[in-house]
Amino acid sequence: MTARSPKDLSSIKGTQDILPKIVWKWQKAEETAKKIFELYGYKEIRTPVFEATELFEKGTGETSDIVIKEMYTFTDKAGRSLTLRPEYTPSVVRSIVENRLYLRPELMRYYFIGPMFRYDKPQKGRYRQFHQADIEVFGEKDPEVDAEIVEMARTLLSKLGIQDIDILVNSVGCQKCRPSYHKKLKQAAKTHREHLCEDCQRKINTNPLRIFDCKKDECRSAAAEFPKITEFLCPECKNHFDRFCELLDFYRIPYQVEPKLVRGLDYYTKTTFEVISSKLGAQDAILGGGRYDDMMKDFGGPDICGIGFAMGMERLVSVMPDKKDSEKFLYIVHMGEKSKKVALELAKYFRDNGVECVLEYKERKLRKQMSRADKLNAAWSLVVGEEEIKKKKYQLKDMKTGNQIEVTKQEALKRMTS
Ligand code: HAM
């Protein structure tokens, strides 16, 4: 085998290692998200990382950028086209239909945290492997649930200390009112054709709504002249949107109505929303979501509506405050074989009782071990010398104050856990 240079072995463009130094933020974000989701009645669901390509073509939508150019698609040994999931929503709908979860009496509220894959041009906040925390609700068509999930997202962000956010909301209408809007939009886009990029010119015929997703300046200024969807909503969609906004007011949630917020996926009906942060730069959406009342029916399942959102974990973590709850662990200092054995027993005792405990096995002088405890930022150290073993009393030192006392293991435990 030819030796590979380290460069050949480096990570793939658009992926990144989440190193121990930062992982505490991920854990905190994930734990807080799970806790909040469960408080609102959501249960975890886990689906495979890869699925049949048609699932995303049908679910995410054939005119979405994801399906047109961003999917990680490969052929397996049986010649079947598979895709690494670029988003979670079609997978959960497939799982509900396949497992007939709609026949069960439980609430159809699900959450999920895991990696997603999109072959987009990597930049700050945009990766090829990234992670989402996602929630989905099924069978609840009232605007109350739309407002509740926005309120839940806001509660979660505030629990994580995230400030400076803006909430953008819109309605993209339904099968009834969108066609007439499409027609008007198409006409407007045609009159601006020469100001649109090549990609957007193609979108005029495939799905003119997608022009609003384009970030190019010339397309954005052309799109600013286009008619607004909010002016074309049918009475049902308009009432739904008005009530949704009223409920946001009820929760005292500040928001902006943004008629250009059509989102980059084909499946949305009625409500769409995004939470953006001014601290994020060009890729400023921390989370985005909306209602998709037709997907389950389109998948051959029952006519059950859905709504949800997904939060980008990389973006979330990057705006979380750096303050970390102090690490609280005990460093056990031992000298010689006998002392090491007692130290092992003590470490087991403390760990069994919930105290994080560090023991290094290399022979080192007492002073060296104390300075290791200091360097590693231990909250306490416990010295297990020959005298201590005889008395079954050990020197417990509070590394912050420098106070040292002689204690039994039970007394040490009490001090460290009180
Ligand atoms: P999305 O807007 O495509 O929606 O993604 C949701 C969030 O994932 C974004 O707001 C962003 O924070 C993060 N994100 C997306 N792409 C990347 C990337 N390449 N790198 C880093 N972060 C990224 C969906 O995925 C829908 N499935 C949301 C949904 C759930 N709608 C209804 N239910």
PDB file of C-alpha atoms in Angstrom, residues 175-405:
ATOM      1  CA  GLN A 175     -53.130  25.076  -3.455  1.00  0.00           C
ATOM      2  CA  LYS A 176     -56.196  27.283  -3.855  1.00  0.00           C
ATOM      3  CA  CYS A 177     -54.641  30.749  -3.751  1.00  0.00           C
ATOM      4  CA  ARG A 178     -51.072  30.134  -4.857  1.00  0.00           C
ATOM      5  CA  PRO A 179     -51.763  29.447  -8.577  1.00  0.00           C
ATOM      6  CA  SER A 180     -53.203  32.932  -9.174  1.00  0.00           C
ATOM      7  CA  TYR A 181     -50.250  34.449  -7.326  1.00  0.00           C
ATOM      8  CA  HIS A 182     -47.837  32.312  -9.362  1.00  0.00           C
ATOM      9  CA  LYS A 183     -49.409  33.673 -12.536  1.00  0.00           C
ATOM     10  CA  LYS A 184     -48.968  37.293 -11.439  1.00  0.00           C
ATOM     11  CA  LEU A 185     -45.441  36.566 -10.208  1.00  0.00           C
ATOM     12  CA  LYS A 186     -44.510  34.927 -13.492  1.00  0.00           C
ATOM     13  CA  GLN A 187     -45.741  37.969 -15.425  1.00  0.00           C
ATOM     14  CA  ALA A 188     -43.741  40.312 -13.165  1.00  0.00           C
ATOM     15  CA  ALA A 189     -40.629  38.135 -13.409  1.00  0.00           C
ATOM     16  CA  LYS A 190     -40.894  38.045 -17.196  1.00  0.00           C
ATOM     17  CA  THR A 191     -40.914  41.835 -17.365  1.00  0.00           C
ATOM     18  CA  HIS A 192     -37.703  41.854 -15.264  1.00  0.00           C
ATOM     19  CA  ARG A 193     -36.134  38.894 -17.113  1.00  0.00           C
ATOM     20  CA  GLU A 194     -33.033  40.754 -18.291  1.00  0.00           C
ATOM     21  CA  HIS A 195     -32.248  41.820 -14.690  1.00  0.00           C
ATOM     22  CA  LEU A 196     -32.340  38.262 -13.377  1.00  0.00           C
ATOM     23  CA  CYS A 197     -29.421  35.823 -13.184  1.00  0.00           C
ATOM     24  CA  GLU A 198     -29.448  32.741 -15.420  1.00  0.00           C
ATOM     25  CA  ASP A 199     -30.616  30.563 -12.569  1.00  0.00           C
ATOM     26  CA  CYS A 200     -33.566  32.846 -11.801  1.00  0.00           C
ATOM     27  CA  GLN A 201     -34.501  33.096 -15.486  1.00  0.00           C
ATOM     28  CA  ARG A 202     -34.926  29.320 -15.421  1.00  0.00           C
ATOM     29  CA  LYS A 203     -37.026  29.638 -12.244  1.00  0.00           C
ATOM     30  CA  ILE A 204     -39.583  31.840 -14.053  1.00  0.00           C
ATOM     31  CA  ASN A 205     -40.989  28.720 -15.670  1.00  0.00           C
ATOM     32  CA  THR A 206     -40.224  26.068 -13.051  1.00  0.00           C
ATOM     33  CA  ASN A 207     -41.160  27.839  -9.805  1.00  0.00           C
ATOM     34  CA  PRO A 208     -41.065  31.653  -9.765  1.00  0.00           C
ATOM     35  CA  LEU A 209     -41.386  31.683  -5.957  1.00  0.00           C
ATOM     36  CA  ARG A 210     -37.797  30.371  -5.834  1.00  0.00           C
ATOM     37  CA  ILE A 211     -36.536  33.709  -7.262  1.00  0.00           C
ATOM     38  CA  PHE A 212     -37.048  35.153  -3.777  1.00  0.00           C
ATOM     39  CA  ASP A 213     -34.403  32.724  -2.436  1.00  0.00           C
ATOM     40  CA  CYS A 214     -31.670  34.168  -4.700  1.00  0.00           C
ATOM     41  CA  LYS A 215     -29.046  36.166  -2.807  1.00  0.00           C
ATOM     42  CA  LYS A 216     -27.684  38.042  -5.861  1.00  0.00           C
ATOM     43  CA  ASP A 217     -28.128  41.819  -5.611  1.00  0.00           C
ATOM     44  CA  GLU A 218     -29.639  42.233  -9.097  1.00  0.00           C
ATOM     45  CA  CYS A 219     -32.243  39.499  -8.452  1.00  0.00           C
ATOM     46  CA  ARG A 220     -33.051  40.877  -5.024  1.00  0.00           C
ATOM     47  CA  SER A 221     -33.727  44.349  -6.331  1.00  0.00           C
ATOM     48  CA  ALA A 222     -35.869  42.939  -9.165  1.00  0.00           C
ATOM     49  CA  ALA A 223     -37.780  40.789  -6.646  1.00  0.00           C
ATOM     50  CA  ALA A 224     -38.464  43.857  -4.495  1.00  0.00           C
ATOM     51  CA  GLU A 225     -40.771  45.018  -7.328  1.00  0.00           C
ATOM     52  CA  PHE A 226     -42.707  41.735  -7.531  1.00  0.00           C
ATOM     53  CA  PRO A 227     -46.273  41.448  -6.170  1.00  0.00           C
ATOM     54  CA  LYS A 228     -46.562  40.256  -2.575  1.00  0.00           C
ATOM     55  CA  ILE A 229     -48.139  36.915  -1.749  1.00  0.00           C
ATOM     56  CA  THR A 230     -49.889  38.385   1.287  1.00  0.00           C
ATOM     57  CA  GLU A 231     -52.108  40.335  -1.114  1.00  0.00           C
ATOM     58  CA  PHE A 232     -53.298  37.135  -2.832  1.00  0.00           C
ATOM     59  CA  LEU A 233     -54.195  34.898   0.114  1.00  0.00           C
ATOM     60  CA  CYS A 234     -57.586  33.188   0.019  1.00  0.00           C
ATOM     61  CA  PRO A 235     -59.899  33.884   3.014  1.00  0.00           C
ATOM     62  CA  GLU A 236     -58.848  30.658   4.761  1.00  0.00           C
ATOM     63  CA  CYS A 237     -55.107  31.396   4.469  1.00  0.00           C
ATOM     64  CA  LYS A 238     -55.615  35.048   5.365  1.00  0.00           C
ATOM     65  CA  ASN A 239     -57.623  34.193   8.488  1.00  0.00           C
ATOM     66  CA  HIS A 240     -55.004  31.627   9.464  1.00  0.00           C
ATOM     67  CA  PHE A 241     -52.191  34.140   9.056  1.00  0.00           C
ATOM     68  CA  ASP A 242     -54.041  36.935  10.878  1.00  0.00           C
ATOM     69  CA  ARG A 243     -54.800  34.645  13.811  1.00  0.00           C
ATOM     70  CA  PHE A 244     -51.178  33.427  13.876  1.00  0.00           C
ATOM     71  CA  CYS A 245     -49.983  37.043  14.119  1.00  0.00           C
ATOM     72  CA  GLU A 246     -52.565  37.811  16.825  1.00  0.00           C
ATOM     73  CA  LEU A 247     -51.256  34.892  18.847  1.00  0.00           C
ATOM     74  CA  LEU A 248     -47.668  36.078  18.488  1.00  0.00           C
ATOM     75  CA  ASP A 249     -48.893  39.403  19.886  1.00  0.00           C
ATOM     76  CA  PHE A 250     -50.595  37.496  22.695  1.00  0.00           C
ATOM     77  CA  TYR A 251     -47.240  35.860  23.565  1.00  0.00           C
ATOM     78  CA  ARG A 252     -45.637  39.325  23.278  1.00  0.00           C
ATOM     79  CA  ILE A 253     -43.269  38.027  20.631  1.00  0.00           C
ATOM     80  CA  PRO A 254     -41.844  40.758  18.418  1.00  0.00           C
ATOM     81  CA  TYR A 255     -41.873  39.771  14.736  1.00  0.00           C
ATOM     82  CA  GLN A 256     -41.721  41.215  11.232  1.00  0.00           C
ATOM     83  CA  VAL A 257     -43.990  40.184   8.374  1.00  0.00           C
ATOM     84  CA  GLU A 258     -41.654  39.446   5.463  1.00  0.00           C
ATOM     85  CA  PRO A 259     -43.640  38.686   2.259  1.00  0.00           C
ATOM     86  CA  LYS A 260     -40.461  37.526   0.488  1.00  0.00           C
ATOM     87  CA  LEU A 261     -39.937  34.727   3.024  1.00  0.00           C
ATOM     88  CA  VAL A 262     -40.920  31.788   0.812  1.00  0.00           C
ATOM     89  CA  ARG A 263     -38.114  29.489   2.084  1.00  0.00           C
ATOM     90  CA  GLY A 264     -36.075  27.229  -0.138  1.00  0.00           C
ATOM     91  CA  LEU A 265     -38.229  24.105   0.016  1.00  0.00           C
ATOM     92  CA  ASP A 266     -41.217  23.313  -2.172  1.00  0.00           C
ATOM     93  CA  TYR A 267     -43.585  21.869   0.383  1.00  0.00           C
ATOM     94  CA  TYR A 268     -44.715  24.832   2.446  1.00  0.00           C
ATOM     95  CA  THR A 269     -48.346  25.887   2.728  1.00  0.00           C
ATOM     96  CA  LYS A 270     -49.616  28.844   4.769  1.00  0.00           C
ATOM     97  CA  THR A 271     -47.215  29.800   7.599  1.00  0.00           C
ATOM     98  CA  THR A 272     -43.457  30.138   7.086  1.00  0.00           C
ATOM     99  CA  PHE A 273     -41.004  31.659   9.539  1.00  0.00           C
ATOM    100  CA  GLU A 274     -37.336  32.131  10.279  1.00  0.00           C
ATOM    101  CA  VAL A 275     -35.318  33.316  13.234  1.00  0.00           C
ATOM    102  CA  ILE A 276     -32.258  35.262  12.149  1.00  0.00           C
ATOM    103  CA  SER A 277     -29.337  36.686  14.087  1.00  0.00           C
ATOM    104  CA  SER A 278     -27.391  39.814  13.186  1.00  0.00           C
ATOM    105  CA  LYS A 279     -24.319  38.124  14.697  1.00  0.00           C
ATOM    106  CA  LEU A 280     -24.226  35.421  12.028  1.00  0.00           C
ATOM    107  CA  GLY A 281     -23.164  37.275   8.864  1.00  0.00           C
ATOM    108  CA  ALA A 282     -24.430  36.198   5.423  1.00  0.00           C
ATOM    109  CA  GLN A 283     -25.853  32.848   6.596  1.00  0.00           C
ATOM    110  CA  ASP A 284     -28.006  34.472   9.225  1.00  0.00           C
ATOM    111  CA  ALA A 285     -30.866  31.994   9.816  1.00  0.00           C
ATOM    112  CA  ILE A 286     -30.567  30.094  13.103  1.00  0.00           C
ATOM    113  CA  LEU A 287     -33.773  28.238  12.377  1.00  0.00           C
ATOM    114  CA  GLY A 288     -36.519  28.068   9.837  1.00  0.00           C
ATOM    115  CA  GLY A 289     -39.748  26.233   9.315  1.00  0.00           C
ATOM    116  CA  GLY A 290     -43.383  26.316   8.394  1.00  0.00           C
ATOM    117  CA  ARG A 291     -46.518  24.415   7.650  1.00  0.00           C
ATOM    118  CA  TYR A 292     -46.697  21.653   5.049  1.00  0.00           C
ATOM    119  CA  ASP A 293     -50.262  20.440   5.016  1.00  0.00           C
ATOM    120  CA  ASP A 294     -50.051  18.307   1.864  1.00  0.00           C
ATOM    121  CA  MET A 295     -46.889  16.229   2.243  1.00  0.00           C
ATOM    122  CA  MET A 296     -48.350  13.223   4.033  1.00  0.00           C
ATOM    123  CA  LYS A 297     -51.197  12.927   1.536  1.00  0.00           C
ATOM    124  CA  ASP A 298     -48.713  13.325  -1.352  1.00  0.00           C
ATOM    125  CA  PHE A 299     -46.677  10.453   0.118  1.00  0.00           C
ATOM    126  CA  GLY A 300     -49.705   8.177  -0.184  1.00  0.00           C
ATOM    127  CA  GLY A 301     -50.584   8.487   3.496  1.00  0.00           C
ATOM    128  CA  PRO A 302     -53.690   9.940   5.130  1.00  0.00           C
ATOM    129  CA  ASP A 303     -54.573  13.603   4.721  1.00  0.00           C
ATOM    130  CA  ILE A 304     -52.832  14.811   7.885  1.00  0.00           C
ATOM    131  CA  CYS A 305     -51.323  18.289   8.056  1.00  0.00           C
ATOM    132  CA  GLY A 306     -47.835  19.035   9.392  1.00  0.00           C
ATOM    133  CA  ILE A 307     -45.763  21.914  10.698  1.00  0.00           C
ATOM    134  CA  GLY A 308     -42.261  22.146  12.116  1.00  0.00           C
ATOM    135  CA  PHE A 309     -38.895  23.846  12.136  1.00  0.00           C
ATOM    136  CA  ALA A 310     -35.238  22.940  12.073  1.00  0.00           C
ATOM    137  CA  MET A 311     -32.474  24.750  13.890  1.00  0.00           C
ATOM    138  CA  GLY A 312     -28.908  24.749  12.567  1.00  0.00           C
ATOM    139  CA  MET A 313     -26.753  23.577  15.465  1.00  0.00           C
ATOM    140  CA  GLU A 314     -23.474  25.016  14.109  1.00  0.00           C
ATOM    141  CA  ARG A 315     -25.060  28.442  13.777  1.00  0.00           C
ATOM    142  CA  LEU A 316     -26.744  28.145  17.163  1.00  0.00           C
ATOM    143  CA  VAL A 317     -23.525  27.166  18.922  1.00  0.00           C
ATOM    144  CA  SER A 318     -21.619  29.990  17.247  1.00  0.00           C
ATOM    145  CA  VAL A 319     -23.920  32.607  18.814  1.00  0.00           C
ATOM    146  CA  MET A 320     -24.132  30.976  22.249  1.00  0.00           C
ATOM    147  CA  PRO A 321     -22.343  32.903  25.000  1.00  0.00           C
ATOM    148  CA  ASP A 322     -18.894  31.574  25.929  1.00  0.00           C
ATOM    149  CA  LYS A 323     -19.527  31.441  29.641  1.00  0.00           C
ATOM    150  CA  LYS A 324     -19.232  27.898  30.808  1.00  0.00           C
ATOM    151  CA  ASP A 325     -20.552  26.480  34.078  1.00  0.00           C
ATOM    152  CA  SER A 326     -17.334  25.761  36.002  1.00  0.00           C
ATOM    153  CA  GLU A 327     -16.008  22.237  35.685  1.00  0.00           C
ATOM    154  CA  LYS A 328     -16.271  20.435  38.981  1.00  0.00           C
ATOM    155  CA  PHE A 329     -14.056  17.469  39.283  1.00  0.00           C
ATOM    156  CA  LEU A 330     -11.801  15.825  41.808  1.00  0.00           C
ATOM    157  CA  TYR A 331      -8.164  15.008  41.103  1.00  0.00           C
ATOM    158  CA  ILE A 332      -6.806  12.128  43.209  1.00  0.00           C
ATOM    159  CA  VAL A 333      -3.129  12.278  44.113  1.00  0.00           C
ATOM    160  CA  HIS A 334      -1.433   8.956  44.870  1.00  0.00           C
ATOM    161  CA  MET A 335       2.104   7.813  45.660  1.00  0.00           C
ATOM    162  CA  GLY A 336       3.313   4.257  45.140  1.00  0.00           C
ATOM    163  CA  GLU A 337       1.570   0.972  44.383  1.00  0.00           C
ATOM    164  CA  LYS A 338      -0.449   0.643  47.586  1.00  0.00           C
ATOM    165  CA  SER A 339      -1.666   4.212  47.395  1.00  0.00           C
ATOM    166  CA  LYS A 340      -2.628   3.751  43.732  1.00  0.00           C
ATOM    167  CA  LYS A 341      -4.830   0.788  44.660  1.00  0.00           C
ATOM    168  CA  VAL A 342      -6.632   2.771  47.370  1.00  0.00           C
ATOM    169  CA  ALA A 343      -6.936   5.685  44.936  1.00  0.00           C
ATOM    170  CA  LEU A 344      -8.640   3.347  42.448  1.00  0.00           C
ATOM    171  CA  GLU A 345     -11.151   2.277  45.093  1.00  0.00           C
ATOM    172  CA  LEU A 346     -11.790   5.861  46.111  1.00  0.00           C
ATOM    173  CA  ALA A 347     -12.245   6.945  42.490  1.00  0.00           C
ATOM    174  CA  LYS A 348     -14.838   4.191  42.018  1.00  0.00           C
ATOM    175  CA  TYR A 349     -16.612   5.274  45.231  1.00  0.00           C
ATOM    176  CA  PHE A 350     -16.768   8.942  44.175  1.00  0.00           C
ATOM    177  CA  ARG A 351     -17.795   8.174  40.582  1.00  0.00           C
ATOM    178  CA  ASP A 352     -20.511   5.781  41.785  1.00  0.00           C
ATOM    179  CA  ASN A 353     -21.797   8.659  43.870  1.00  0.00           C
ATOM    180  CA  GLY A 354     -21.847  11.113  40.989  1.00  0.00           C
ATOM    181  CA  VAL A 355     -18.565  12.995  41.455  1.00  0.00           C
ATOM    182  CA  GLU A 356     -16.439  13.386  38.333  1.00  0.00           C
ATOM    183  CA  CYS A 357     -13.038  12.065  39.203  1.00  0.00           C
ATOM    184  CA  VAL A 358      -9.657  12.154  37.441  1.00  0.00           C
ATOM    185  CA  LEU A 359      -6.818   9.774  38.201  1.00  0.00           C
ATOM    186  CA  GLU A 360      -3.552   9.783  36.278  1.00  0.00           C
ATOM    187  CA  TYR A 361      -1.498   6.625  36.472  1.00  0.00           C
ATOM    188  CA  LYS A 362       1.970   7.857  35.626  1.00  0.00           C
ATOM    189  CA  GLU A 363       4.296   7.946  38.674  1.00  0.00           C
ATOM    190  CA  ARG A 364       4.821  11.584  39.643  1.00  0.00           C
ATOM    191  CA  LYS A 365       6.018  13.419  42.725  1.00  0.00           C
ATOM    192  CA  LEU A 366       3.375  14.876  45.046  1.00  0.00           C
ATOM    193  CA  ARG A 367       4.202  18.437  44.015  1.00  0.00           C
ATOM    194  CA  LYS A 368       3.996  17.568  40.332  1.00  0.00           C
ATOM    195  CA  GLN A 369       0.589  15.924  40.819  1.00  0.00           C
ATOM    196  CA  MET A 370      -0.726  18.966  42.698  1.00  0.00           C
ATOM    197  CA  SER A 371       0.395  21.212  39.887  1.00  0.00           C
ATOM    198  CA  ARG A 372      -1.332  18.886  37.371  1.00  0.00           C
ATOM    199  CA  ALA A 373      -4.569  19.230  39.387  1.00  0.00           C
ATOM    200  CA  ASP A 374      -4.121  22.970  39.228  1.00  0.00           C
ATOM    201  CA  LYS A 375      -3.367  23.020  35.506  1.00  0.00           C
ATOM    202  CA  LEU A 376      -6.337  20.806  34.670  1.00  0.00           C
ATOM    203  CA  ASN A 377      -8.547  23.185  36.659  1.00  0.00           C
ATOM    204  CA  ALA A 378      -9.749  20.598  39.198  1.00  0.00           C
ATOM    205  CA  ALA A 379     -12.199  21.865  41.818  1.00  0.00           C
ATOM    206  CA  TRP A 380     -10.651  19.656  44.497  1.00  0.00           C
ATOM    207  CA  SER A 381      -7.646  17.396  45.043  1.00  0.00           C
ATOM    208  CA  LEU A 382      -7.475  14.461  47.422  1.00  0.00           C
ATOM    209  CA  VAL A 383      -4.113  13.188  48.662  1.00  0.00           C
ATOM    210  CA  VAL A 384      -3.863   9.469  49.357  1.00  0.00           C
ATOM    211  CA  GLY A 385      -0.515   8.948  51.110  1.00  0.00           C
ATOM    212  CA  GLU A 386       0.630   6.168  53.476  1.00  0.00           C
ATOM    213  CA  GLU A 387      -0.462   8.076  56.616  1.00  0.00           C
ATOM    214  CA  GLU A 388      -3.845   8.814  55.089  1.00  0.00           C
ATOM    215  CA  ILE A 389      -4.400   5.161  54.208  1.00  0.00           C
ATOM    216  CA  LYS A 390      -3.651   4.106  57.783  1.00  0.00           C
ATOM    217  CA  LYS A 391      -6.069   6.662  59.253  1.00  0.00           C
ATOM    218  CA  LYS A 392      -8.613   6.243  56.429  1.00  0.00           C
ATOM    219  CA  LYS A 393      -8.635  10.034  56.366  1.00  0.00           C
ATOM    220  CA  TYR A 394      -7.434  12.000  53.348  1.00  0.00           C
ATOM    221  CA  GLN A 395      -6.313  15.539  52.608  1.00  0.00           C
ATOM    222  CA  LEU A 396      -9.074  17.235  50.620  1.00  0.00           C
ATOM    223  CA  LYS A 397      -8.059  20.565  49.130  1.00  0.00           C
ATOM    224  CA  ASP A 398     -10.366  23.170  47.646  1.00  0.00           C
ATOM    225  CA  MET A 399      -8.206  24.214  44.700  1.00  0.00           C
ATOM    226  CA  LYS A 400      -9.819  27.633  44.407  1.00  0.00           C
ATOM    227  CA  THR A 401      -9.468  28.788  48.032  1.00  0.00           C
ATOM    228  CA  GLY A 402      -6.461  26.621  48.927  1.00  0.00           C
ATOM    229  CA  ASN A 403      -8.262  25.413  52.098  1.00  0.00           C
ATOM    230  CA  GLN A 404      -7.246  21.903  53.074  1.00  0.00           C
ATOM    231  CA  ILE A 405      -8.951  19.587  55.533  1.00  0.00           C
TER     232      ILE A 405
END
